[in-house]
Tab-separated table of C-alpha atoms and ligand atoms in Angstrom:
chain	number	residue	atom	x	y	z
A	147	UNK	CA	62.814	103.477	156.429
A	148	UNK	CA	63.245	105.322	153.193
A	149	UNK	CA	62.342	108.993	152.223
A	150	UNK	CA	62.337	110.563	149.127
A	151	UNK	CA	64.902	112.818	147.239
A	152	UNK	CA	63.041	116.111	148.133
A	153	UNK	CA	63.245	115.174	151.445
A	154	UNK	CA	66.665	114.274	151.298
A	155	UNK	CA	67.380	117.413	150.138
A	156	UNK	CA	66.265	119.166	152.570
A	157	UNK	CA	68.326	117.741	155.072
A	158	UNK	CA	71.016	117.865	152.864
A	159	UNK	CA	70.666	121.427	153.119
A	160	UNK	CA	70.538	121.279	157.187
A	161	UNK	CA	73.853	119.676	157.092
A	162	UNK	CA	75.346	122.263	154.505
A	163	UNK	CA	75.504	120.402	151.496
A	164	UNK	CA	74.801	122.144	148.244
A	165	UNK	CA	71.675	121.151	146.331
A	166	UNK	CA	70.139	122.721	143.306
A	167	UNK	CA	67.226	125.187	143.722
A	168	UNK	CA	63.875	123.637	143.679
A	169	UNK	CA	60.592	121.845	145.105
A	170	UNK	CA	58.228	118.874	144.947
A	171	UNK	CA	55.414	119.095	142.941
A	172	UNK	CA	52.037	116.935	143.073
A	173	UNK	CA	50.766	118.494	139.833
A	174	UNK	CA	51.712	119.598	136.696
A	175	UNK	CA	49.885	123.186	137.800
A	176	UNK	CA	52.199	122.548	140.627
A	177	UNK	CA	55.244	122.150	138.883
A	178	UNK	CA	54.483	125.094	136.217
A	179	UNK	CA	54.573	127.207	139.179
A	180	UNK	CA	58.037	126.140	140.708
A	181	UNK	CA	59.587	126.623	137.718
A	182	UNK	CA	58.098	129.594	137.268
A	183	UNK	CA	59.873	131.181	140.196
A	184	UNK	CA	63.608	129.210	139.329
A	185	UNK	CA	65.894	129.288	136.541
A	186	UNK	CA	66.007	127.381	133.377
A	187	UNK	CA	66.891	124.917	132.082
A	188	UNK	CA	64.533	122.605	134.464
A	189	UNK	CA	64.881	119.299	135.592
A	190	UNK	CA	61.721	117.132	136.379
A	191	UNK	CA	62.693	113.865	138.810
A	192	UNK	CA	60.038	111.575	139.711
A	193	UNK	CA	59.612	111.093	143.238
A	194	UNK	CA	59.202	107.301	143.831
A	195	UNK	CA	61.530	105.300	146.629
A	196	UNK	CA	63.761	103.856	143.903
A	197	UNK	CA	67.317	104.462	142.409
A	198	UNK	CA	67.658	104.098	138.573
A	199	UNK	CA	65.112	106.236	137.433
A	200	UNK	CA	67.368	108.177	135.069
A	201	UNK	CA	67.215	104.931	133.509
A	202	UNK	CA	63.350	104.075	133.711
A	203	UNK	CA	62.501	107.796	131.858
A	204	UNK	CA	62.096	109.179	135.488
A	205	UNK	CA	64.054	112.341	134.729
A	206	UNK	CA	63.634	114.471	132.079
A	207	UNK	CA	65.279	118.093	131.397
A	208	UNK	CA	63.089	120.637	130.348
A	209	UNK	CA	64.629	124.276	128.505
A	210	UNK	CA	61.855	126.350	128.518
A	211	UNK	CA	58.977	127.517	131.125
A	212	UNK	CA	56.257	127.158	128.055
A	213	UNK	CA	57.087	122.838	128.800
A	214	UNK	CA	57.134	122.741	132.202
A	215	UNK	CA	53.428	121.810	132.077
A	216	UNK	CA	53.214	118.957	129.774
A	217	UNK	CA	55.885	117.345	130.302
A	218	UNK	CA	54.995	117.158	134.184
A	219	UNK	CA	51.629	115.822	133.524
A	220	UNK	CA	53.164	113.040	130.810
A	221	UNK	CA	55.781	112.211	133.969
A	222	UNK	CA	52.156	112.246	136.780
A	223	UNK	CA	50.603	108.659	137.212
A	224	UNK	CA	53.399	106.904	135.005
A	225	UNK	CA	54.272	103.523	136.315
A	226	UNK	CA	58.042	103.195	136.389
A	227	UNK	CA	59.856	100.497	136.010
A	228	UNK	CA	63.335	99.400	137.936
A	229	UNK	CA	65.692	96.561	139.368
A	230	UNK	CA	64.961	97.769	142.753
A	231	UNK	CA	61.149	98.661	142.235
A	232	UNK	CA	60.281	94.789	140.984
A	233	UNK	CA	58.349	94.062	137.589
A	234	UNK	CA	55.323	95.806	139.061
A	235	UNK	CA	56.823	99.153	139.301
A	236	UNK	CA	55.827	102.080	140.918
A	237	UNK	CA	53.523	105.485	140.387
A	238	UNK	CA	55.007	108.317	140.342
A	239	UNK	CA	52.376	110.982	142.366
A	240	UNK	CA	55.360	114.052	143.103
A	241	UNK	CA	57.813	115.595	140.978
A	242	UNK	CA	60.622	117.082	141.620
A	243	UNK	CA	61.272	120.236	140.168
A	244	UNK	CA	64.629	122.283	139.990
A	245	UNK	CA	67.415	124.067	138.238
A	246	UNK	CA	69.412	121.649	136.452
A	247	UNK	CA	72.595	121.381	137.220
A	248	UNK	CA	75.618	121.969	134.205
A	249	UNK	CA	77.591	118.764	135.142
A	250	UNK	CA	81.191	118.325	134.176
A	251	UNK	CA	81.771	115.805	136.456
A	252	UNK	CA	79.992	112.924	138.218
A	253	UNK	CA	81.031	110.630	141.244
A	254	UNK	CA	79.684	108.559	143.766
A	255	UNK	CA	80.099	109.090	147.496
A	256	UNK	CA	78.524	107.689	150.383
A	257	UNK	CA	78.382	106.790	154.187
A	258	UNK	CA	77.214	103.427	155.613
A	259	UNK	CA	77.978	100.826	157.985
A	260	UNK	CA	80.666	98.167	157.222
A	261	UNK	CA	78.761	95.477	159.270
A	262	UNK	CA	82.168	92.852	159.300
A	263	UNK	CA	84.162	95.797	160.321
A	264	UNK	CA	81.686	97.407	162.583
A	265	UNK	CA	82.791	100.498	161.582
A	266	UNK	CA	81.380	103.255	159.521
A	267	UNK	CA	82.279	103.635	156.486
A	268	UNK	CA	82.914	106.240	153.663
A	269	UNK	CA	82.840	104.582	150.124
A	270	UNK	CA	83.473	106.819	146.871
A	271	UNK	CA	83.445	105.870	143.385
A	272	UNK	CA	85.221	108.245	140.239
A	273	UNK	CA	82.520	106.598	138.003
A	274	UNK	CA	79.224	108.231	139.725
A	275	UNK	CA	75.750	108.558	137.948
A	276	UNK	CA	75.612	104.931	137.102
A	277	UNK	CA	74.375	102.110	139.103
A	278	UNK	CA	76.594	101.682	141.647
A	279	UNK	CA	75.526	98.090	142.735
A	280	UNK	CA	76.772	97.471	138.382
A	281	UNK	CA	80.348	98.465	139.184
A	282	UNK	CA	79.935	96.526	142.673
A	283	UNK	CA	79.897	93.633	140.303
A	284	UNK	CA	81.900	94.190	137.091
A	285	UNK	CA	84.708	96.369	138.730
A	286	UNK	CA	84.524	96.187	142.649
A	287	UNK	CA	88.125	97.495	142.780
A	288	UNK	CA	86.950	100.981	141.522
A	289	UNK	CA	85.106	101.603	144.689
A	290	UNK	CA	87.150	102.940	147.524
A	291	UNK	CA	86.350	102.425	151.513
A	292	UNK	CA	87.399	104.812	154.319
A	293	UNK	CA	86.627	103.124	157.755
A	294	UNK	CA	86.668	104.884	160.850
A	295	UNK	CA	85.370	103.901	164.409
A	296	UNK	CA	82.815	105.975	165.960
A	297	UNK	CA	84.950	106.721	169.147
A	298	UNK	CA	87.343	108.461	167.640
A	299	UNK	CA	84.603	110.166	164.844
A	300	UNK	CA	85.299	111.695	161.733
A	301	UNK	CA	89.027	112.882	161.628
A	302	UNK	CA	90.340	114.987	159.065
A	303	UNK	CA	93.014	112.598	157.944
A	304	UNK	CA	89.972	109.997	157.501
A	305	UNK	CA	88.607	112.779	155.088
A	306	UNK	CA	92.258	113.585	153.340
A	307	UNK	CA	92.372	109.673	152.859
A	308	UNK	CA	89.233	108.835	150.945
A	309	UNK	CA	89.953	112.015	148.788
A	310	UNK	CA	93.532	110.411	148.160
A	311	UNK	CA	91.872	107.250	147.266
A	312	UNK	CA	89.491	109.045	144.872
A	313	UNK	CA	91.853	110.914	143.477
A	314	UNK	CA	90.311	114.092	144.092
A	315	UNK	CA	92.173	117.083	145.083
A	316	UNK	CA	91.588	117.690	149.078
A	317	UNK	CA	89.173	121.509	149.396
A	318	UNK	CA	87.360	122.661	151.972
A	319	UNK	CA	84.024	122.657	150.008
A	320	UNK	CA	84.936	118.587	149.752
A	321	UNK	CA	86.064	118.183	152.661
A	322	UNK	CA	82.287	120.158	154.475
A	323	UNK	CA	80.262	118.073	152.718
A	324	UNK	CA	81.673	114.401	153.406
A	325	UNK	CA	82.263	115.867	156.895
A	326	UNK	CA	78.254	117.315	156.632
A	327	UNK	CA	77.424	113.234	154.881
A	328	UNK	CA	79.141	111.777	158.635
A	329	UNK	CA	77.279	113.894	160.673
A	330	UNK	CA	73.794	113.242	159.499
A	331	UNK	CA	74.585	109.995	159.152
A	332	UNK	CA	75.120	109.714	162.955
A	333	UNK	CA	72.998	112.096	164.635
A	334	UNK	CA	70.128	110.967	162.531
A	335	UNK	CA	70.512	107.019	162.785
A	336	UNK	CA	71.363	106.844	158.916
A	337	UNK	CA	71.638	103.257	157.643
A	338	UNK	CA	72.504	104.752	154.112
A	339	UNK	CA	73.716	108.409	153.207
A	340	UNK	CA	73.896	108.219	149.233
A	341	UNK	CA	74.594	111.142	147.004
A	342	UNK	CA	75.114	109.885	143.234
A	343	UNK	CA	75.952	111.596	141.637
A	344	UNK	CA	77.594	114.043	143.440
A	345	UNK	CA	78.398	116.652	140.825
A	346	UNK	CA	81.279	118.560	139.522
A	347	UNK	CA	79.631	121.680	138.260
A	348	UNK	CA	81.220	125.100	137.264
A	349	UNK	CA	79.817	126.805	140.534
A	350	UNK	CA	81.487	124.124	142.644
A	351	UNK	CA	80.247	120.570	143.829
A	352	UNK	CA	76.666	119.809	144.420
A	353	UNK	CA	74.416	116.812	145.373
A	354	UNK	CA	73.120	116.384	142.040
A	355	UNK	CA	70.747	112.899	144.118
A	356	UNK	CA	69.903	112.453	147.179
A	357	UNK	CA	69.424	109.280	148.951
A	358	UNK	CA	68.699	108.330	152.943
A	359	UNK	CA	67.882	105.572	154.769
A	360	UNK	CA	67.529	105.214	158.079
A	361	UNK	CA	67.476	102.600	160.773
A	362	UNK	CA	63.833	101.475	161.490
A	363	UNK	CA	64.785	100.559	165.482
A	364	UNK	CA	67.095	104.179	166.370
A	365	UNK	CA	62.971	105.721	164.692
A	366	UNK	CA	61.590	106.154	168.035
A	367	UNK	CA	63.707	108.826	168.651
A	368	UNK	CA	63.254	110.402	165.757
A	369	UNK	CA	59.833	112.303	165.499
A	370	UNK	CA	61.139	114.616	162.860
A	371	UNK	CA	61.955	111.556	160.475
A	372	UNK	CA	59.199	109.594	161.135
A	373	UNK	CA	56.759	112.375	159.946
A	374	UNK	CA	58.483	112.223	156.380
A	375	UNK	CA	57.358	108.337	156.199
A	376	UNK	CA	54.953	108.339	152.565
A	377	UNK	CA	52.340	105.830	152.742
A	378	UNK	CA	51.751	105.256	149.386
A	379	UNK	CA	55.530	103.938	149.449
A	380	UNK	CA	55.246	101.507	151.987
A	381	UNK	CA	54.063	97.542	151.476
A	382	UNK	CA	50.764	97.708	152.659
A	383	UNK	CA	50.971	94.620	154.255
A	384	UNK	CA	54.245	95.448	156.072
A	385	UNK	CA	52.298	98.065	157.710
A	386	UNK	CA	49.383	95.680	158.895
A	387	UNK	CA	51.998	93.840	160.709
A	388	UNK	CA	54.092	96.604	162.070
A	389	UNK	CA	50.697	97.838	164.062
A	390	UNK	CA	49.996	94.497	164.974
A	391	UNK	CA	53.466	94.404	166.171
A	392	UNK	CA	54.452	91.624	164.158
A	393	UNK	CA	57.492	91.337	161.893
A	394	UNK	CA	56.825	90.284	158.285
A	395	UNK	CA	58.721	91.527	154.761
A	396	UNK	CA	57.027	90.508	151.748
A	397	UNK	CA	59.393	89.042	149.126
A	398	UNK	CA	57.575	87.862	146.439
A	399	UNK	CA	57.260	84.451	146.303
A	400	UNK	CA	54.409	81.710	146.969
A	401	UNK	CA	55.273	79.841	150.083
A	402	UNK	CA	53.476	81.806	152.976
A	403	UNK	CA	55.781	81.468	156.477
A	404	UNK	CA	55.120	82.068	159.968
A	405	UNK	CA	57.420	81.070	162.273
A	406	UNK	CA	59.252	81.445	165.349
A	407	UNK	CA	62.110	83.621	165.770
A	408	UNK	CA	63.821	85.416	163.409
A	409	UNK	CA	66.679	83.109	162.582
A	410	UNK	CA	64.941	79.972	162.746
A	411	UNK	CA	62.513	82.449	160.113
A	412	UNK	CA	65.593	82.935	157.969
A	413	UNK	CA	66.259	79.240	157.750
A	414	UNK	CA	63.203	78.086	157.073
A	415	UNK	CA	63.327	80.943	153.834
A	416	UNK	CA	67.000	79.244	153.618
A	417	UNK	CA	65.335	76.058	153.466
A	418	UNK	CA	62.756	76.584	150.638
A	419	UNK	CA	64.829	78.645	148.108
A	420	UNK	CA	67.205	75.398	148.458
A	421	UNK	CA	64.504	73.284	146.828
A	422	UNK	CA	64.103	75.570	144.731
A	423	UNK	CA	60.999	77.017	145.792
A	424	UNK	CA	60.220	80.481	146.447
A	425	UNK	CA	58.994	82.003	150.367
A	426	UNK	CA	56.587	84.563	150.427
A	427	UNK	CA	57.764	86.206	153.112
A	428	UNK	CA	59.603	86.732	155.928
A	429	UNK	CA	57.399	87.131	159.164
A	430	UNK	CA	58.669	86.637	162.906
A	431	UNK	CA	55.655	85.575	165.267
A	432	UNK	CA	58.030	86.130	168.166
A	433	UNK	CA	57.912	83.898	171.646
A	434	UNK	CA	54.392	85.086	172.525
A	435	UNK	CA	52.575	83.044	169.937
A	436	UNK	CA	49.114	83.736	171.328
A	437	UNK	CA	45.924	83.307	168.960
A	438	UNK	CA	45.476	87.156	168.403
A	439	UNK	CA	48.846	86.983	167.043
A	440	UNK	CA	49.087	83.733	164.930
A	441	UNK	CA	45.469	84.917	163.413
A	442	UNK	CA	46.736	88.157	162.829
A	443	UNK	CA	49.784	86.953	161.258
A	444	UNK	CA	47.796	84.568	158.914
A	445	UNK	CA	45.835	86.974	157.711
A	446	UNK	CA	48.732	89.515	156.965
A	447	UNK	CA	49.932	86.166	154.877
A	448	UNK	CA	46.894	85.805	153.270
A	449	UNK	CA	46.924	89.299	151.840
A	450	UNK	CA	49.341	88.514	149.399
A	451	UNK	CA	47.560	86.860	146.601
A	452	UNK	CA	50.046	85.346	145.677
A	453	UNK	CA	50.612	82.928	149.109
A	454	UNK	CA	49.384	79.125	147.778
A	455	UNK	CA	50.450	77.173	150.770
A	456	UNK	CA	51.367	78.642	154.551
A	457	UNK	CA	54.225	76.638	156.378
A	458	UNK	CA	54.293	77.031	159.818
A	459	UNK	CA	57.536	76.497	161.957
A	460	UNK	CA	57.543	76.330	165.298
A	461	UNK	CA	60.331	75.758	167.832
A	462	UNK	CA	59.320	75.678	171.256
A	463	UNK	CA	62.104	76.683	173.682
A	464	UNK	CA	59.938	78.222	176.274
A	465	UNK	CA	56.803	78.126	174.954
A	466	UNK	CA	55.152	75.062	174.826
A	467	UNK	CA	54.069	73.477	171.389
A	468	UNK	CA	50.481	72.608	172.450
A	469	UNK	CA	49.874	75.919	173.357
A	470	UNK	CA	50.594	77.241	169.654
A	471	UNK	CA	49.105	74.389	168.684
A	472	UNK	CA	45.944	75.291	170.170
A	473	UNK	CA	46.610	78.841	168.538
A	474	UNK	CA	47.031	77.559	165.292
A	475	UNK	CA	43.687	75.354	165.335
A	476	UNK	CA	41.906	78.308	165.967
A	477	UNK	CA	43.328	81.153	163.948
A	478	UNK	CA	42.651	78.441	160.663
A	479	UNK	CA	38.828	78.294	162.266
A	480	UNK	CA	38.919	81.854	162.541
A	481	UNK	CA	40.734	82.898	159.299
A	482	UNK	CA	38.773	80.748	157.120
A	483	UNK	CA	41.535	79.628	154.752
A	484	UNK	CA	41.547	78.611	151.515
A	485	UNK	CA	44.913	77.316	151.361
A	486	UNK	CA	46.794	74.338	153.307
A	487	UNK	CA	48.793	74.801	156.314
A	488	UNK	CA	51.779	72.506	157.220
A	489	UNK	CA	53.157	73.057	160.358
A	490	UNK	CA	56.434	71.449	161.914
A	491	UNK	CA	56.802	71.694	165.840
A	492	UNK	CA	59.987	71.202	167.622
A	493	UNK	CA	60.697	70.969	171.381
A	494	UNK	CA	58.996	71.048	174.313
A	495	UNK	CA	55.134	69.025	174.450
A	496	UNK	CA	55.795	68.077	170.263
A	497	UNK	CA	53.820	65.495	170.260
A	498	UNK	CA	50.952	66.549	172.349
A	499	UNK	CA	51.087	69.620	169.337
A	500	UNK	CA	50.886	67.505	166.755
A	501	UNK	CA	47.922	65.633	168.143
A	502	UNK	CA	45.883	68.355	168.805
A	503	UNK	CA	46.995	69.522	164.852
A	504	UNK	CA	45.773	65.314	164.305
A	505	UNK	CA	42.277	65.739	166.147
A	506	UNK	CA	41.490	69.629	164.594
A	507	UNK	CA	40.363	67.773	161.605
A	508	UNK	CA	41.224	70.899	159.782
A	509	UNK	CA	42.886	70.998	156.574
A	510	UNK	CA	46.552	70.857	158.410
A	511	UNK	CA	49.377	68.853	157.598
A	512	UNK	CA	51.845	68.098	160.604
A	513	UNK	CA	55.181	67.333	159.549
A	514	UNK	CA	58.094	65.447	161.535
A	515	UNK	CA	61.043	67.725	160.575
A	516	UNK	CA	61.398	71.218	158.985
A	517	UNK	CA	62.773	69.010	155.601
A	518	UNK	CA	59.634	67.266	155.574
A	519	UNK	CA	57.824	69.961	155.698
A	520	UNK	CA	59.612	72.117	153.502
A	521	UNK	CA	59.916	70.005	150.593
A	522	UNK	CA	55.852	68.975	151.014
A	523	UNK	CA	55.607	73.090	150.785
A	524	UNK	CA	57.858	73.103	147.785
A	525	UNK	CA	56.321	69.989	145.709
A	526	UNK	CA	53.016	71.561	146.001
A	527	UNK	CA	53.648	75.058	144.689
A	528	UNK	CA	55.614	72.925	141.850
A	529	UNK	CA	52.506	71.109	141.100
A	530	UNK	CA	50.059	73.857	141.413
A	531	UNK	CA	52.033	76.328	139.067
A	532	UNK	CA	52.198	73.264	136.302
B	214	GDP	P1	68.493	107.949	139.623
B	214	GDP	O1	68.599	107.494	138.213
B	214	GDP	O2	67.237	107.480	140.276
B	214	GDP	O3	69.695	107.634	140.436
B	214	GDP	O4	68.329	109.563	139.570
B	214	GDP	P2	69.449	110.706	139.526
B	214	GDP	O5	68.956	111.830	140.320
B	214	GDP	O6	70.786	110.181	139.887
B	214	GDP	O7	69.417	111.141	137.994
B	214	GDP	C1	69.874	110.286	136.980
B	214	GDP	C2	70.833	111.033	136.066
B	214	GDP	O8	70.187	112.171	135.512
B	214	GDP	C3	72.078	111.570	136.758
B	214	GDP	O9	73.088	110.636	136.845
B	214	GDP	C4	72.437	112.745	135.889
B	214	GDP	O10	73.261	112.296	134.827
B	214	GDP	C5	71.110	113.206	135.351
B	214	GDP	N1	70.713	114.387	136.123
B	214	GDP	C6	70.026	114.433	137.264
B	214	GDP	N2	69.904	115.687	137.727
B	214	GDP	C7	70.541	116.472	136.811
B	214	GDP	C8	70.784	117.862	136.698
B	214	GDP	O11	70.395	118.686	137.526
B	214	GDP	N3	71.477	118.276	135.593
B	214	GDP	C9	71.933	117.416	134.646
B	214	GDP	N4	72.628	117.902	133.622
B	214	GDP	N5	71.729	116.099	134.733
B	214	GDP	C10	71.047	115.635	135.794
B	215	MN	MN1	71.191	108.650	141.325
């Protein structure tokens, strides 16, 4: 789950990490008013779950009070545009207002999990403000990594280290807030604790961004985090499925999949983008394939307008084929859809599946192998979009 930068901030400010002075605004009355009771110059952010909106025209610095107002309600309902929000963009509905920093410097420091490693990991960067995921890829050597294991924690030397590596000159006010970075990261079941750019002002260093994620399974024990969740942020059909206890991601291509498991699921995506076709999604039916769950799951599919063909792939381990069959026949009934279903079923009772798939007389293909029924998938998107 991701929050936004004014929530960030405040638990940036939990863990004793400097941030500027200011609030989040939801109109340009709103933001008039903050600014009215801080410091100039101001600095408007737009409040959308996205890096690179310095970029986009997402932050703009405003000198006087007499601005504030207009230039808040020209940033209100503006679409913006990023690599990680997708051509569609997204509306920006709060604004975050506050004193803008005087930056001399600006780096990059974060904490996250180095999966091969299975450690956690500080990573720092001299070159901070810019896209970090740009350096990543034109000058990965620039980007320093501090592992350390989570049963010894956090040492000092870990700390002394990374600043070595940085080439940053070890302080106390450093060393607090990398220390502060670790310990929210753990006690709050951080996937991602981001600052860029951390700042190099003349009043000391300061968390000029703010950036959290957090680990969607450790959010059950997390009340306090899952309040900050903002609707209008999440996928709406990712949210269908999550209450119908289902696990889909939307990704934003045309091949609709349900399947099985969740790395027979990856596979099958595997599979398609192969042939050069593009999955819709990712969605996990899980074991229990029952017809509540395999019509819920096609109509979470069907959402996305974009879906012309649903491949279904079914492995069945312990539960028997015929069974999903039989929940497959009727969730099409049920579902009414407009677009053909291929399904491919593997394992136990197969062939009694695909003859009850045979005898629905329903607008379902059955497939002998996942190939088969991949490439059908991916020669009829190819056709349709020509
Ligand atoms: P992002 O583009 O979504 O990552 O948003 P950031 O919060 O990182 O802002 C983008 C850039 O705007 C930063 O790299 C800074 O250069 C600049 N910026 C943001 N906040 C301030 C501020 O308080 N003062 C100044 N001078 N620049 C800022
Ligand atoms: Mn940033």
């Amino acid at each position: 789950m991701n929050i936004h930068e004014y929530q960030a901030r405040e638990l940036f400010m939990q863990y004793g990490i400097p941030v500027s002075v200011g609030k989040m605004a939801e109109t340009a009355r709103q933001a008039a008013e903050i600014a009215g009771r801080i410091n100039p110059p101001y600095i408007l952010k737009a409040q959308i779950h996205s890096g690179g909106r310095g970029k986009a025209g997402g932050v703009k610095v405003v000198r006087e009070l007499k601005d504030v107002e207009k230039q808040a309600s020209e940033l209100f309902g503006r679409i913006l545009v990023t690599r990680q929000t997708g051509p569609q963009g997204k509306k920006v509905r709060k604004i975050l207002v506050a004193e803008a920093a005087q930056i001399n410097e600006e780096y990059y420091v974060a904490v996250s999990v180095d999966r091969s490693a299975g450690q956690v990991v500080l990573l720092g960067c001299r070159d901070g403000g810019v896209e970090i995921e740009e350096i990543a890829r034109s000058a990965p050597e620039k980007i320093v990594k501090t592992g350390f294991s989570l049963k010894t924690g956090l040492k000092d030397y870990h700390i002394r280290y990374f600043l070595d590596q940085m080439k940053l000159p070890y302080s106390k006010e450093l060393a607090g807030i990398i220390a502060g970075m670790v310990r929210l990261f753990i006690e709050k079941d951080c996937s991602l604790v981001e600052i860029n750019p951390l700042a190099l002002t003349s009043e000391g260093y300061m968390a000029v961004d703010a950036k959290i994620n957090f680990d969607d399974n450790a959010l059950y024990r997390h009340p306090e985090i899952e309040i900050l969740r903002d609707p209008d942020e999440e996928d709406p059909y990712e949210m269908q499925a999550k209450q119908a206890g289902l696990s889909y991601i939307s990704i934003g291509g045309n091949i609709g999949c349900m399947v099985n498991g969740a790395g027979l699921a990856m596979a099958t995506m595997d599979l398609i983008q192969s042939l050069g076709a593009r999955p819709a999604n990712f969605l996990d039916v899980g074991g229990t394939a029952t017809v509540e769950r395999v019509t819920k799951a096609f109509e979470i599919i069907m959402s996305d307008p974009e879906v012309k063909i649903i491949l279904v792939n079914i492995f069945g381990g312990i539960v028997r084929c015929e069974v999903i069959a039989q929940g497959i026949v009727e969730a099409v009934k049920v579902t009414d859809l407009k677009v053909p279903v291929v399904v491919r079923f593997e394992g136990t009772n197969m062939e009694a599946a695909r003859e009850i798939i045979r005898d629905s007389q329903m607008h379902i293909v059955s497939a002998d192998s996942l190939g088969e029924a991949a490439r059908y998938c991916a020669e009829y998107v190819s056709k349709e979009v020509r």
